[in-house]
């Protein structure tokens, strides 16, 4: 069990404290996880969201509907035509990272377009944004990119009371095909309605066995209530949790990456839908859990074996969370 005074939630902790708590740092992640578990030739499967979508569709895993793909600056001038009659949509870079360049439009009128938080985006600003995506402003390596126009997910009502101006998303960390940790990222006013931890969203840990949230952190500080809604962060049940985890396991098998993060949103109608994959997932999930990741990965190494079915690996994840869950989250 983890000491409630988890060192990762303090401004300073010694390296020995972090090691004892099983906290994984950037160098450790890069050398012992990414380099060992992920073959570089397979990175495009998650670095390019269009490829990820294709793989999902081939394996019957739900993704947001794609309305259009914009590949040239000439198409930018026709953006209104390419958007068709869609009142709400998302525009994102195909090869973006960390949520950069994602524009969520909730409605449109004669003035232009409106984000979920109510900000007006003019037609000129929309064209400029798409042009910036194509030029590679948000891409992983600064190379020319494509802009994906896709369905905007409607948040499941059960999550609305802990979200402001946007849709929460769920991050699942998979290790050797077994869910190791999960968290939900909750949009706030500070984050501009985005589920982006770097911009001020809240991270809440999820119990792998039950799908119920606990803990809570924002900008590396503990939080227990949503600052904008006033509702408790702990005790929220993620809808269709087992289905979401099974989708994550199946997608991990298809991607053939041994260590990755998979992001889902829970649509009010369709249920769990895949947003993207990440071969270099960040480590803030440890702060949300107030628990280091290393002990969970060691547990999987000791208890998992090749050839287990998705259902068997889901059972392992449920066992794992029972044995590693902090006593005082």
PDB file of C-alpha atoms in Angstrom:
ATOM      1  CA  UNK A   1       0.000   0.000   0.000  1.00  0.00           C
ATOM      2  CA  UNK A   2       1.130   3.539  -0.727  1.00  0.00           C
ATOM      3  CA  UNK A   3       1.754   6.124   1.971  1.00  0.00           C
ATOM      4  CA  UNK A   4      -0.856   8.877   1.629  1.00  0.00           C
ATOM      5  CA  UNK A   5       2.037  11.362   1.769  1.00  0.00           C
ATOM      6  CA  UNK A   6       2.914  10.340  -1.799  1.00  0.00           C
ATOM      7  CA  UNK A   7       6.164  12.208  -2.670  1.00  0.00           C
ATOM      8  CA  UNK A   8       5.068  12.856  -6.257  1.00  0.00           C
ATOM      9  CA  UNK A   9       2.426  15.310  -5.006  1.00  0.00           C
ATOM     10  CA  UNK A  10       4.978  17.527  -3.210  1.00  0.00           C
ATOM     11  CA  UNK A  11       7.058  20.276  -4.743  1.00  0.00           C
ATOM     12  CA  UNK A  12      10.267  18.412  -3.864  1.00  0.00           C
ATOM     13  CA  UNK A  13      11.142  14.802  -3.135  1.00  0.00           C
ATOM     14  CA  UNK A  14      14.509  13.086  -3.070  1.00  0.00           C
ATOM     15  CA  UNK A  15      15.342  10.490  -5.739  1.00  0.00           C
ATOM     16  CA  UNK A  16      15.394   7.779  -3.070  1.00  0.00           C
ATOM     17  CA  UNK A  17      11.875   8.707  -1.933  1.00  0.00           C
ATOM     18  CA  UNK A  18      10.599   8.552  -5.495  1.00  0.00           C
ATOM     19  CA  UNK A  19      12.228   5.170  -6.086  1.00  0.00           C
ATOM     20  CA  UNK A  20      10.717   3.733  -2.916  1.00  0.00           C
ATOM     21  CA  UNK A  21       7.282   4.934  -4.014  1.00  0.00           C
ATOM     22  CA  UNK A  22       7.761   3.319  -7.431  1.00  0.00           C
ATOM     23  CA  UNK A  23       7.567   6.642  -9.264  1.00  0.00           C
ATOM     24  CA  UNK A  24       8.775   6.431 -12.855  1.00  0.00           C
ATOM     25  CA  UNK A  25      10.629   9.444 -14.274  1.00  0.00           C
ATOM     26  CA  UNK A  26      11.138  10.542 -17.867  1.00  0.00           C
ATOM     27  CA  UNK A  27      14.516   8.831 -18.345  1.00  0.00           C
ATOM     28  CA  UNK A  28      13.296   5.579 -16.814  1.00  0.00           C
ATOM     29  CA  UNK A  29      10.192   5.668 -18.993  1.00  0.00           C
ATOM     30  CA  UNK A  30      12.197   6.325 -22.154  1.00  0.00           C
ATOM     31  CA  UNK A  31      14.823   3.639 -21.523  1.00  0.00           C
ATOM     32  CA  UNK A  32      13.033   0.819 -19.718  1.00  0.00           C
ATOM     33  CA  UNK A  33       9.554   1.158 -21.216  1.00  0.00           C
ATOM     34  CA  UNK A  34       9.390   2.968 -24.544  1.00  0.00           C
ATOM     35  CA  UNK A  35      12.703   1.715 -25.949  1.00  0.00           C
ATOM     36  CA  UNK A  36      12.172  -1.857 -24.731  1.00  0.00           C
ATOM     37  CA  UNK A  37       8.452  -2.290 -25.390  1.00  0.00           C
ATOM     38  CA  UNK A  38       7.738  -0.197 -28.498  1.00  0.00           C
ATOM     39  CA  UNK A  39       9.267  -0.942 -31.890  1.00  0.00           C
ATOM     40  CA  UNK A  40       9.979   2.398 -33.573  1.00  0.00           C
ATOM     41  CA  UNK A  41       8.702   1.152 -36.933  1.00  0.00           C
ATOM     42  CA  UNK A  42       5.225   0.870 -35.380  1.00  0.00           C
ATOM     43  CA  UNK A  43       5.060   4.456 -34.076  1.00  0.00           C
ATOM     44  CA  UNK A  44       3.094   5.728 -37.108  1.00  0.00           C
ATOM     45  CA  UNK A  45       0.171   3.569 -35.971  1.00  0.00           C
ATOM     46  CA  UNK A  46      -0.411   6.029 -33.135  1.00  0.00           C
ATOM     47  CA  UNK A  47       1.474   9.128 -34.291  1.00  0.00           C
ATOM     48  CA  UNK A  48      -0.933   9.510 -37.223  1.00  0.00           C
ATOM     49  CA  UNK A  49      -4.544   9.645 -36.065  1.00  0.00           C
ATOM     50  CA  UNK A  50      -5.828   8.659 -39.506  1.00  0.00           C
ATOM     51  CA  UNK A  51      -3.870   5.398 -39.317  1.00  0.00           C
ATOM     52  CA  UNK A  52      -5.121   4.809 -35.763  1.00  0.00           C
ATOM     53  CA  UNK A  53      -8.701   5.338 -36.935  1.00  0.00           C
ATOM     54  CA  UNK A  54      -8.271   2.879 -39.782  1.00  0.00           C
ATOM     55  CA  UNK A  55      -6.921   0.215 -37.408  1.00  0.00           C
ATOM     56  CA  UNK A  56      -9.835   0.805 -35.026  1.00  0.00           C
ATOM     57  CA  UNK A  57     -12.370   0.478 -37.831  1.00  0.00           C
ATOM     58  CA  UNK A  58     -10.733  -2.739 -39.060  1.00  0.00           C
ATOM     59  CA  UNK A  59     -11.183  -4.251 -35.585  1.00  0.00           C
ATOM     60  CA  UNK A  60     -14.685  -2.948 -34.901  1.00  0.00           C
ATOM     61  CA  UNK A  61     -13.573  -0.446 -32.254  1.00  0.00           C
ATOM     62  CA  UNK A  62     -15.680   2.756 -32.277  1.00  0.00           C
ATOM     63  CA  UNK A  63     -14.098   6.080 -33.280  1.00  0.00           C
ATOM     64  CA  UNK A  64     -15.655   9.489 -34.024  1.00  0.00           C
ATOM     65  CA  UNK A  65     -17.066   9.700 -37.553  1.00  0.00           C
ATOM     66  CA  UNK A  66     -14.708  11.436 -39.999  1.00  0.00           C
ATOM     67  CA  UNK A  67     -16.448  14.215 -41.934  1.00  0.00           C
ATOM     68  CA  UNK A  68     -13.493  15.294 -44.063  1.00  0.00           C
ATOM     69  CA  UNK A  69      -9.701  15.340 -44.319  1.00  0.00           C
ATOM     70  CA  UNK A  70      -8.055  18.559 -45.504  1.00  0.00           C
ATOM     71  CA  UNK A  71      -4.648  18.042 -47.071  1.00  0.00           C
ATOM     72  CA  UNK A  72      -3.825  21.177 -49.089  1.00  0.00           C
ATOM     73  CA  UNK A  73      -3.865  24.934 -48.606  1.00  0.00           C
ATOM     74  CA  UNK A  74      -6.137  25.176 -51.637  1.00  0.00           C
ATOM     75  CA  UNK A  75      -8.803  23.272 -49.736  1.00  0.00           C
ATOM     76  CA  UNK A  76      -8.622  25.780 -46.880  1.00  0.00           C
ATOM     77  CA  UNK A  77     -10.332  28.374 -49.069  1.00  0.00           C
ATOM     78  CA  UNK A  78     -13.219  25.909 -49.469  1.00  0.00           C
ATOM     79  CA  UNK A  79     -13.493  25.160 -45.759  1.00  0.00           C
ATOM     80  CA  UNK A  80     -17.142  26.232 -45.460  1.00  0.00           C
ATOM     81  CA  UNK A  81     -18.063  23.964 -48.358  1.00  0.00           C
ATOM     82  CA  UNK A  82     -16.092  21.066 -46.866  1.00  0.00           C
ATOM     83  CA  UNK A  83     -17.783  21.489 -43.492  1.00  0.00           C
ATOM     84  CA  UNK A  84     -21.161  21.023 -45.144  1.00  0.00           C
ATOM     85  CA  UNK A  85     -24.147  21.432 -42.866  1.00  0.00           C
ATOM     86  CA  UNK A  86     -22.488  20.136 -39.694  1.00  0.00           C
ATOM     87  CA  UNK A  87     -23.428  22.375 -36.782  1.00  0.00           C
ATOM     88  CA  UNK A  88     -20.801  20.919 -34.445  1.00  0.00           C
ATOM     89  CA  UNK A  89     -17.476  19.254 -35.206  1.00  0.00           C
ATOM     90  CA  UNK A  90     -13.838  18.912 -34.189  1.00  0.00           C
ATOM     91  CA  UNK A  91     -10.828  19.971 -36.243  1.00  0.00           C
ATOM     92  CA  UNK A  92      -7.535  18.367 -35.237  1.00  0.00           C
ATOM     93  CA  UNK A  93      -4.074  17.748 -36.714  1.00  0.00           C
ATOM     94  CA  UNK A  94      -3.532  14.187 -37.914  1.00  0.00           C
ATOM     95  CA  UNK A  95      -0.064  14.125 -36.348  1.00  0.00           C
ATOM     96  CA  UNK A  96      -0.534  16.425 -33.372  1.00  0.00           C
ATOM     97  CA  UNK A  97       0.457  15.714 -29.792  1.00  0.00           C
ATOM     98  CA  UNK A  98      -0.596  16.705 -26.254  1.00  0.00           C
ATOM     99  CA  UNK A  99      -3.906  18.088 -27.473  1.00  0.00           C
ATOM    100  CA  UNK A 100      -2.265  20.922 -29.401  1.00  0.00           C
ATOM    101  CA  UNK A 101      -4.199  22.273 -32.359  1.00  0.00           C
ATOM    102  CA  UNK A 102      -7.520  20.646 -31.449  1.00  0.00           C
ATOM    103  CA  UNK A 103     -10.469  22.984 -32.044  1.00  0.00           C
ATOM    104  CA  UNK A 104     -13.888  21.894 -30.776  1.00  0.00           C
ATOM    105  CA  UNK A 105     -16.865  23.689 -32.313  1.00  0.00           C
ATOM    106  CA  UNK A 106     -20.162  23.276 -30.469  1.00  0.00           C
ATOM    107  CA  UNK A 107     -22.356  25.466 -32.693  1.00  0.00           C
ATOM    108  CA  UNK A 108     -22.334  27.884 -35.611  1.00  0.00           C
ATOM    109  CA  UNK A 109     -24.378  30.901 -36.681  1.00  0.00           C
ATOM    110  CA  UNK A 110     -24.141  33.919 -38.982  1.00  0.00           C
ATOM    111  CA  UNK A 111     -21.347  35.400 -36.830  1.00  0.00           C
ATOM    112  CA  UNK A 112     -19.153  32.328 -37.129  1.00  0.00           C
ATOM    113  CA  UNK A 113     -18.433  29.348 -34.896  1.00  0.00           C
ATOM    114  CA  UNK A 114     -18.632  28.883 -31.133  1.00  0.00           C
ATOM    115  CA  UNK A 115     -16.546  26.616 -28.914  1.00  0.00           C
ATOM    116  CA  UNK A 116     -17.980  24.654 -26.004  1.00  0.00           C
ATOM    117  CA  UNK A 117     -16.875  27.404 -23.608  1.00  0.00           C
ATOM    118  CA  UNK A 118     -18.682  30.032 -25.710  1.00  0.00           C
ATOM    119  CA  UNK A 119     -15.699  31.620 -27.465  1.00  0.00           C
ATOM    120  CA  UNK A 120     -16.439  33.001 -30.945  1.00  0.00           C
ATOM    121  CA  UNK A 121     -14.243  31.760 -33.797  1.00  0.00           C
ATOM    122  CA  UNK A 122     -14.681  33.793 -36.975  1.00  0.00           C
ATOM    123  CA  UNK A 123     -14.537  32.235 -40.428  1.00  0.00           C
ATOM    124  CA  UNK A 124     -11.169  33.873 -40.997  1.00  0.00           C
ATOM    125  CA  UNK A 125      -9.831  32.513 -37.720  1.00  0.00           C
ATOM    126  CA  UNK A 126     -11.064  29.046 -38.633  1.00  0.00           C
ATOM    127  CA  UNK A 127      -9.275  29.189 -41.998  1.00  0.00           C
ATOM    128  CA  UNK A 128      -6.107  30.423 -40.311  1.00  0.00           C
ATOM    129  CA  UNK A 129      -6.242  27.584 -37.778  1.00  0.00           C
ATOM    130  CA  UNK A 130      -6.621  24.920 -40.469  1.00  0.00           C
ATOM    131  CA  UNK A 131      -3.813  26.515 -42.489  1.00  0.00           C
ATOM    132  CA  UNK A 132      -1.559  26.411 -39.414  1.00  0.00           C
ATOM    133  CA  UNK A 133      -2.317  22.703 -38.968  1.00  0.00           C
ATOM    134  CA  UNK A 134      -1.359  21.970 -42.578  1.00  0.00           C
ATOM    135  CA  UNK A 135       1.895  23.911 -42.227  1.00  0.00           C
ATOM    136  CA  UNK A 136       2.939  21.600 -39.377  1.00  0.00           C
ATOM    137  CA  UNK A 137       2.610  24.066 -36.493  1.00  0.00           C
ATOM    138  CA  UNK A 138       1.170  21.356 -34.219  1.00  0.00           C
ATOM    139  CA  UNK A 139       2.719  18.209 -35.691  1.00  0.00           C
ATOM    140  CA  UNK A 140       5.112  16.019 -33.728  1.00  0.00           C
ATOM    141  CA  UNK A 141       8.151  16.881 -35.842  1.00  0.00           C
ATOM    142  CA  UNK A 142       7.065  20.186 -37.375  1.00  0.00           C
ATOM    143  CA  UNK A 143       6.390  18.557 -40.737  1.00  0.00           C
ATOM    144  CA  UNK A 144       3.468  19.315 -43.045  1.00  0.00           C
ATOM    145  CA  UNK A 145       0.282  17.738 -41.781  1.00  0.00           C
ATOM    146  CA  UNK A 146      -3.372  17.061 -42.532  1.00  0.00           C
ATOM    147  CA  UNK A 147      -6.437  18.435 -40.750  1.00  0.00           C
ATOM    148  CA  UNK A 148      -9.123  15.975 -39.683  1.00  0.00           C
ATOM    149  CA  UNK A 149     -12.705  17.197 -39.440  1.00  0.00           C
ATOM    150  CA  UNK A 150     -14.669  14.761 -37.330  1.00  0.00           C
ATOM    151  CA  UNK A 151     -17.736  14.225 -35.188  1.00  0.00           C
ATOM    152  CA  UNK A 152     -17.952  16.134 -31.919  1.00  0.00           C
ATOM    153  CA  UNK A 153     -18.637  13.737 -29.072  1.00  0.00           C
ATOM    154  CA  UNK A 154     -21.588  14.572 -26.820  1.00  0.00           C
ATOM    155  CA  UNK A 155     -20.622  14.006 -23.194  1.00  0.00           C
ATOM    156  CA  UNK A 156     -22.437  11.276 -21.275  1.00  0.00           C
ATOM    157  CA  UNK A 157     -24.766  13.077 -18.826  1.00  0.00           C
ATOM    158  CA  UNK A 158     -23.254  11.298 -15.821  1.00  0.00           C
ATOM    159  CA  UNK A 159     -19.960  13.165 -16.371  1.00  0.00           C
ATOM    160  CA  UNK A 160     -21.396  16.643 -16.925  1.00  0.00           C
ATOM    161  CA  UNK A 161     -21.411  17.537 -13.224  1.00  0.00           C
ATOM    162  CA  UNK A 162     -17.618  17.328 -13.076  1.00  0.00           C
ATOM    163  CA  UNK A 163     -16.857  19.051 -16.361  1.00  0.00           C
ATOM    164  CA  UNK A 164     -16.936  22.607 -17.688  1.00  0.00           C
ATOM    165  CA  UNK A 165     -17.236  23.646 -21.326  1.00  0.00           C
ATOM    166  CA  UNK A 166     -15.981  20.398 -22.827  1.00  0.00           C
ATOM    167  CA  UNK A 167     -15.925  16.621 -22.768  1.00  0.00           C
ATOM    168  CA  UNK A 168     -13.846  14.631 -20.244  1.00  0.00           C
ATOM    169  CA  UNK A 169     -11.576  11.950 -21.629  1.00  0.00           C
ATOM    170  CA  UNK A 170     -10.221   8.738 -20.142  1.00  0.00           C
ATOM    171  CA  UNK A 171      -6.550   7.742 -20.394  1.00  0.00           C
ATOM    172  CA  UNK A 172      -5.723   4.038 -20.028  1.00  0.00           C
ATOM    173  CA  UNK A 173      -2.097   2.936 -19.669  1.00  0.00           C
ATOM    174  CA  UNK A 174      -1.502  -0.500 -21.187  1.00  0.00           C
ATOM    175  CA  UNK A 175       1.584  -2.548 -20.376  1.00  0.00           C
ATOM    176  CA  UNK A 176       2.158  -5.827 -22.210  1.00  0.00           C
ATOM    177  CA  UNK A 177      -1.518  -5.793 -23.135  1.00  0.00           C
ATOM    178  CA  UNK A 178      -2.783  -5.382 -19.557  1.00  0.00           C
ATOM    179  CA  UNK A 179      -4.400  -2.176 -18.224  1.00  0.00           C
ATOM    180  CA  UNK A 180      -2.025  -0.835 -15.561  1.00  0.00           C
ATOM    181  CA  UNK A 181      -3.551   2.536 -14.636  1.00  0.00           C
ATOM    182  CA  UNK A 182      -6.358   4.807 -15.765  1.00  0.00           C
ATOM    183  CA  UNK A 183      -7.509   8.349 -15.113  1.00  0.00           C
ATOM    184  CA  UNK A 184     -10.198  10.733 -16.301  1.00  0.00           C
ATOM    185  CA  UNK A 185      -9.259  14.288 -17.311  1.00  0.00           C
ATOM    186  CA  UNK A 186     -11.914  16.864 -16.493  1.00  0.00           C
ATOM    187  CA  UNK A 187     -12.158  20.198 -18.367  1.00  0.00           C
ATOM    188  CA  UNK A 188     -12.262  23.432 -16.374  1.00  0.00           C
ATOM    189  CA  UNK A 189     -12.561  27.159 -17.028  1.00  0.00           C
ATOM    190  CA  UNK A 190      -8.799  27.333 -16.494  1.00  0.00           C
ATOM    191  CA  UNK A 191      -8.216  24.742 -19.237  1.00  0.00           C
ATOM    192  CA  UNK A 192     -10.561  26.519 -21.653  1.00  0.00           C
ATOM    193  CA  UNK A 193     -12.948  23.585 -21.664  1.00  0.00           C
ATOM    194  CA  UNK A 194     -10.230  21.162 -22.765  1.00  0.00           C
ATOM    195  CA  UNK A 195      -9.299  17.883 -21.098  1.00  0.00           C
ATOM    196  CA  UNK A 196      -5.652  18.970 -21.093  1.00  0.00           C
ATOM    197  CA  UNK A 197      -3.704  18.682 -17.842  1.00  0.00           C
ATOM    198  CA  UNK A 198      -1.002  21.119 -18.994  1.00  0.00           C
ATOM    199  CA  UNK A 199      -3.675  23.785 -19.442  1.00  0.00           C
ATOM    200  CA  UNK A 200      -5.368  23.271 -16.084  1.00  0.00           C
ATOM    201  CA  UNK A 201      -7.732  20.310 -16.422  1.00  0.00           C
ATOM    202  CA  UNK A 202      -8.211  18.021 -13.411  1.00  0.00           C
ATOM    203  CA  UNK A 203      -6.993  14.421 -13.296  1.00  0.00           C
ATOM    204  CA  UNK A 204      -8.882  11.869 -11.205  1.00  0.00           C
ATOM    205  CA  UNK A 205      -7.677   8.292 -10.755  1.00  0.00           C
ATOM    206  CA  UNK A 206      -9.962   5.442 -11.815  1.00  0.00           C
ATOM    207  CA  UNK A 207     -10.203   2.117 -10.005  1.00  0.00           C
ATOM    208  CA  UNK A 208      -9.604  -0.462 -12.740  1.00  0.00           C
ATOM    209  CA  UNK A 209     -11.900  -2.968 -11.073  1.00  0.00           C
ATOM    210  CA  UNK A 210     -14.946  -0.753 -10.605  1.00  0.00           C
ATOM    211  CA  UNK A 211     -14.546   2.224 -12.943  1.00  0.00           C
ATOM    212  CA  UNK A 212     -15.087   4.579  -9.989  1.00  0.00           C
ATOM    213  CA  UNK A 213     -12.953   7.703  -9.559  1.00  0.00           C
ATOM    214  CA  UNK A 214     -10.853   8.584  -6.537  1.00  0.00           C
ATOM    215  CA  UNK A 215      -8.058  11.014  -5.688  1.00  0.00           C
ATOM    216  CA  UNK A 216      -7.756  14.150  -7.780  1.00  0.00           C
ATOM    217  CA  UNK A 217      -5.005  16.537  -8.857  1.00  0.00           C
ATOM    218  CA  UNK A 218      -4.548  19.694 -10.897  1.00  0.00           C
ATOM    219  CA  UNK A 219      -1.200  21.324 -11.651  1.00  0.00           C
ATOM    220  CA  UNK A 220       0.405  18.797  -9.261  1.00  0.00           C
ATOM    221  CA  UNK A 221      -1.815  19.836  -6.341  1.00  0.00           C
ATOM    222  CA  UNK A 222      -4.484  17.732  -4.653  1.00  0.00           C
ATOM    223  CA  UNK A 223      -8.075  18.694  -5.381  1.00  0.00           C
ATOM    224  CA  UNK A 224     -11.283  17.083  -4.157  1.00  0.00           C
ATOM    225  CA  UNK A 225     -14.006  19.163  -5.846  1.00  0.00           C
ATOM    226  CA  UNK A 226     -14.362  20.584  -9.338  1.00  0.00           C
ATOM    227  CA  UNK A 227     -13.544  24.312  -9.051  1.00  0.00           C
ATOM    228  CA  UNK A 228     -16.274  25.374 -11.486  1.00  0.00           C
ATOM    229  CA  UNK A 229     -19.150  23.030 -10.649  1.00  0.00           C
ATOM    230  CA  UNK A 230     -18.459  22.521  -6.945  1.00  0.00           C
ATOM    231  CA  UNK A 231     -19.113  18.780  -7.246  1.00  0.00           C
ATOM    232  CA  UNK A 232     -16.937  16.066  -5.721  1.00  0.00           C
ATOM    233  CA  UNK A 233     -14.447  14.456  -8.076  1.00  0.00           C
ATOM    234  CA  UNK A 234     -14.300  11.123  -6.272  1.00  0.00           C
ATOM    235  CA  UNK A 235     -17.069   8.556  -6.523  1.00  0.00           C
ATOM    236  CA  UNK A 236     -17.941   9.107 -10.196  1.00  0.00           C
ATOM    237  CA  UNK A 237     -18.642   5.891 -12.124  1.00  0.00           C
ATOM    238  CA  UNK A 238     -17.309   5.901 -15.687  1.00  0.00           C
ATOM    239  CA  UNK A 239     -20.121   4.549 -17.920  1.00  0.00           C
ATOM    240  CA  UNK A 240     -19.597   1.177 -19.648  1.00  0.00           C
ATOM    241  CA  UNK A 241     -16.259   0.737 -17.918  1.00  0.00           C
ATOM    242  CA  UNK A 242     -15.640  -2.927 -18.736  1.00  0.00           C
ATOM    243  CA  UNK A 243     -16.485  -2.317 -22.391  1.00  0.00           C
ATOM    244  CA  UNK A 244     -14.010   0.574 -22.451  1.00  0.00           C
ATOM    245  CA  UNK A 245     -11.209  -1.534 -20.955  1.00  0.00           C
ATOM    246  CA  UNK A 246     -11.867  -4.440 -23.317  1.00  0.00           C
ATOM    247  CA  UNK A 247     -11.724  -2.013 -26.265  1.00  0.00           C
ATOM    248  CA  UNK A 248      -8.395  -0.719 -24.938  1.00  0.00           C
ATOM    249  CA  UNK A 249      -6.989  -4.246 -24.665  1.00  0.00           C
ATOM    250  CA  UNK A 250      -8.151  -5.192 -28.165  1.00  0.00           C
ATOM    251  CA  UNK A 251      -6.742  -1.997 -29.655  1.00  0.00           C
ATOM    252  CA  UNK A 252      -3.445  -2.527 -27.851  1.00  0.00           C
ATOM    253  CA  UNK A 253      -3.204  -5.965 -29.461  1.00  0.00           C
ATOM    254  CA  UNK A 254      -3.863  -4.465 -32.903  1.00  0.00           C
ATOM    255  CA  UNK A 255      -1.288  -1.697 -32.439  1.00  0.00           C
ATOM    256  CA  UNK A 256       1.361  -4.186 -31.208  1.00  0.00           C
ATOM    257  CA  UNK A 257       2.946  -1.690 -28.818  1.00  0.00           C
ATOM    258  CA  UNK A 258       3.917  -2.972 -25.381  1.00  0.00           C
ATOM    259  CA  UNK A 259       3.632   0.320 -23.511  1.00  0.00           C
ATOM    260  CA  UNK A 260       1.131   2.948 -24.575  1.00  0.00           C
ATOM    261  CA  UNK A 261      -1.606   5.313 -23.540  1.00  0.00           C
ATOM    262  CA  UNK A 262      -5.054   5.117 -25.114  1.00  0.00           C
ATOM    263  CA  UNK A 263      -7.543   7.968 -24.873  1.00  0.00           C
ATOM    264  CA  UNK A 264     -11.300   7.453 -24.880  1.00  0.00           C
ATOM    265  CA  UNK A 265     -14.368   9.638 -24.566  1.00  0.00           C
ATOM    266  CA  UNK A 266     -17.766   8.334 -23.493  1.00  0.00           C
ATOM    267  CA  UNK A 267     -20.429   9.474 -25.936  1.00  0.00           C
ATOM    268  CA  UNK A 268     -23.995   9.876 -24.678  1.00  0.00           C
ATOM    269  CA  UNK A 269     -25.269   7.576 -27.453  1.00  0.00           C
ATOM    270  CA  UNK A 270     -22.373   5.434 -28.670  1.00  0.00           C
ATOM    271  CA  UNK A 271     -20.598   4.812 -25.387  1.00  0.00           C
ATOM    272  CA  UNK A 272     -16.763   4.520 -25.273  1.00  0.00           C
ATOM    273  CA  UNK A 273     -15.093   5.914 -28.397  1.00  0.00           C
ATOM    274  CA  UNK A 274     -11.340   5.992 -29.123  1.00  0.00           C
ATOM    275  CA  UNK A 275      -9.758   9.411 -29.580  1.00  0.00           C
ATOM    276  CA  UNK A 276      -6.107   8.490 -30.071  1.00  0.00           C
ATOM    277  CA  UNK A 277      -3.134   6.445 -28.964  1.00  0.00           C
ATOM    278  CA  UNK A 278       0.219   7.560 -27.596  1.00  0.00           C
ATOM    279  CA  UNK A 279       3.462   5.582 -27.720  1.00  0.00           C
ATOM    280  CA  UNK A 280       5.077   8.023 -25.246  1.00  0.00           C
ATOM    281  CA  UNK A 281       2.379   8.575 -22.611  1.00  0.00           C
ATOM    282  CA  UNK A 282       3.077  11.171 -19.936  1.00  0.00           C
ATOM    283  CA  UNK A 283       3.575  10.372 -16.278  1.00  0.00           C
ATOM    284  CA  UNK A 284       1.116  12.727 -14.562  1.00  0.00           C
ATOM    285  CA  UNK A 285      -1.207   9.767 -14.071  1.00  0.00           C
ATOM    286  CA  UNK A 286       0.996   8.827 -11.093  1.00  0.00           C
ATOM    287  CA  UNK A 287       0.114  12.116  -9.383  1.00  0.00           C
ATOM    288  CA  UNK A 288      -3.595  11.507  -9.997  1.00  0.00           C
ATOM    289  CA  UNK A 289      -3.253   8.086  -8.337  1.00  0.00           C
ATOM    290  CA  UNK A 290      -0.807   9.292  -5.667  1.00  0.00           C
ATOM    291  CA  UNK A 291       1.006   6.090  -6.485  1.00  0.00           C
ATOM    292  CA  UNK A 292       4.032   5.198  -8.573  1.00  0.00           C
ATOM    293  CA  UNK A 293       3.554   3.158 -11.723  1.00  0.00           C
ATOM    294  CA  UNK A 294       6.626   0.922 -11.333  1.00  0.00           C
ATOM    295  CA  UNK A 295       5.111  -1.437  -8.755  1.00  0.00           C
ATOM    296  CA  UNK A 296       2.098  -2.078 -10.978  1.00  0.00           C
ATOM    297  CA  UNK A 297       4.303  -2.847 -13.976  1.00  0.00           C
ATOM    298  CA  UNK A 298       6.403  -5.234 -11.890  1.00  0.00           C
ATOM    299  CA  UNK A 299       3.179  -6.925 -10.754  1.00  0.00           C
ATOM    300  CA  UNK A 300       2.127  -7.428 -14.381  1.00  0.00           C
ATOM    301  CA  UNK A 301       5.562  -8.845 -15.247  1.00  0.00           C
ATOM    302  CA  UNK A 302       5.157 -11.363 -12.425  1.00  0.00           C
ATOM    303  CA  UNK A 303       1.527 -12.353 -13.019  1.00  0.00           C
ATOM    304  CA  UNK A 304       0.878 -12.059 -16.756  1.00  0.00           C
ATOM    305  CA  UNK A 305       1.846 -14.518 -19.460  1.00  0.00           C
ATOM    306  CA  UNK A 306       1.661 -14.577 -23.270  1.00  0.00           C
ATOM    307  CA  UNK A 307      -1.509 -15.767 -24.965  1.00  0.00           C
ATOM    308  CA  UNK A 308      -4.046 -14.607 -22.381  1.00  0.00           C
ATOM    309  CA  UNK A 309      -7.432 -13.608 -23.800  1.00  0.00           C
ATOM    310  CA  UNK A 310      -8.643  -9.993 -23.468  1.00  0.00           C
ATOM    311  CA  UNK A 311     -11.124 -11.148 -20.817  1.00  0.00           C
ATOM    312  CA  UNK A 312      -8.354 -12.856 -18.822  1.00  0.00           C
ATOM    313  CA  UNK A 313      -6.208  -9.716 -18.980  1.00  0.00           C
ATOM    314  CA  UNK A 314      -9.162  -7.654 -17.809  1.00  0.00           C
ATOM    315  CA  UNK A 315      -9.382 -10.011 -14.843  1.00  0.00           C
ATOM    316  CA  UNK A 316      -5.680  -9.421 -14.161  1.00  0.00           C
ATOM    317  CA  UNK A 317      -6.253  -5.660 -14.159  1.00  0.00           C
ATOM    318  CA  UNK A 318      -9.063  -6.066 -11.632  1.00  0.00           C
ATOM    319  CA  UNK A 319      -6.781  -8.139  -9.385  1.00  0.00           C
ATOM    320  CA  UNK A 320      -3.989  -5.616  -9.804  1.00  0.00           C
ATOM    321  CA  UNK A 321      -6.063  -2.668  -8.673  1.00  0.00           C
ATOM    322  CA  UNK A 322      -7.335  -4.548  -5.601  1.00  0.00           C
ATOM    323  CA  UNK A 323      -3.788  -5.286  -4.509  1.00  0.00           C
ATOM    324  CA  UNK A 324      -2.241  -1.884  -5.247  1.00  0.00           C
ATOM    325  CA  UNK A 325      -5.010   0.631  -4.474  1.00  0.00           C
ATOM    326  CA  UNK A 326      -3.939   3.188  -1.812  1.00  0.00           C
ATOM    327  CA  UNK A 327      -5.726   2.847   1.519  1.00  0.00           C
ATOM    328  CA  UNK A 328      -6.259   6.591   1.783  1.00  0.00           C
ATOM    329  CA  UNK A 329      -6.830   7.961  -1.719  1.00  0.00           C
TER     330      UNK A 329
END
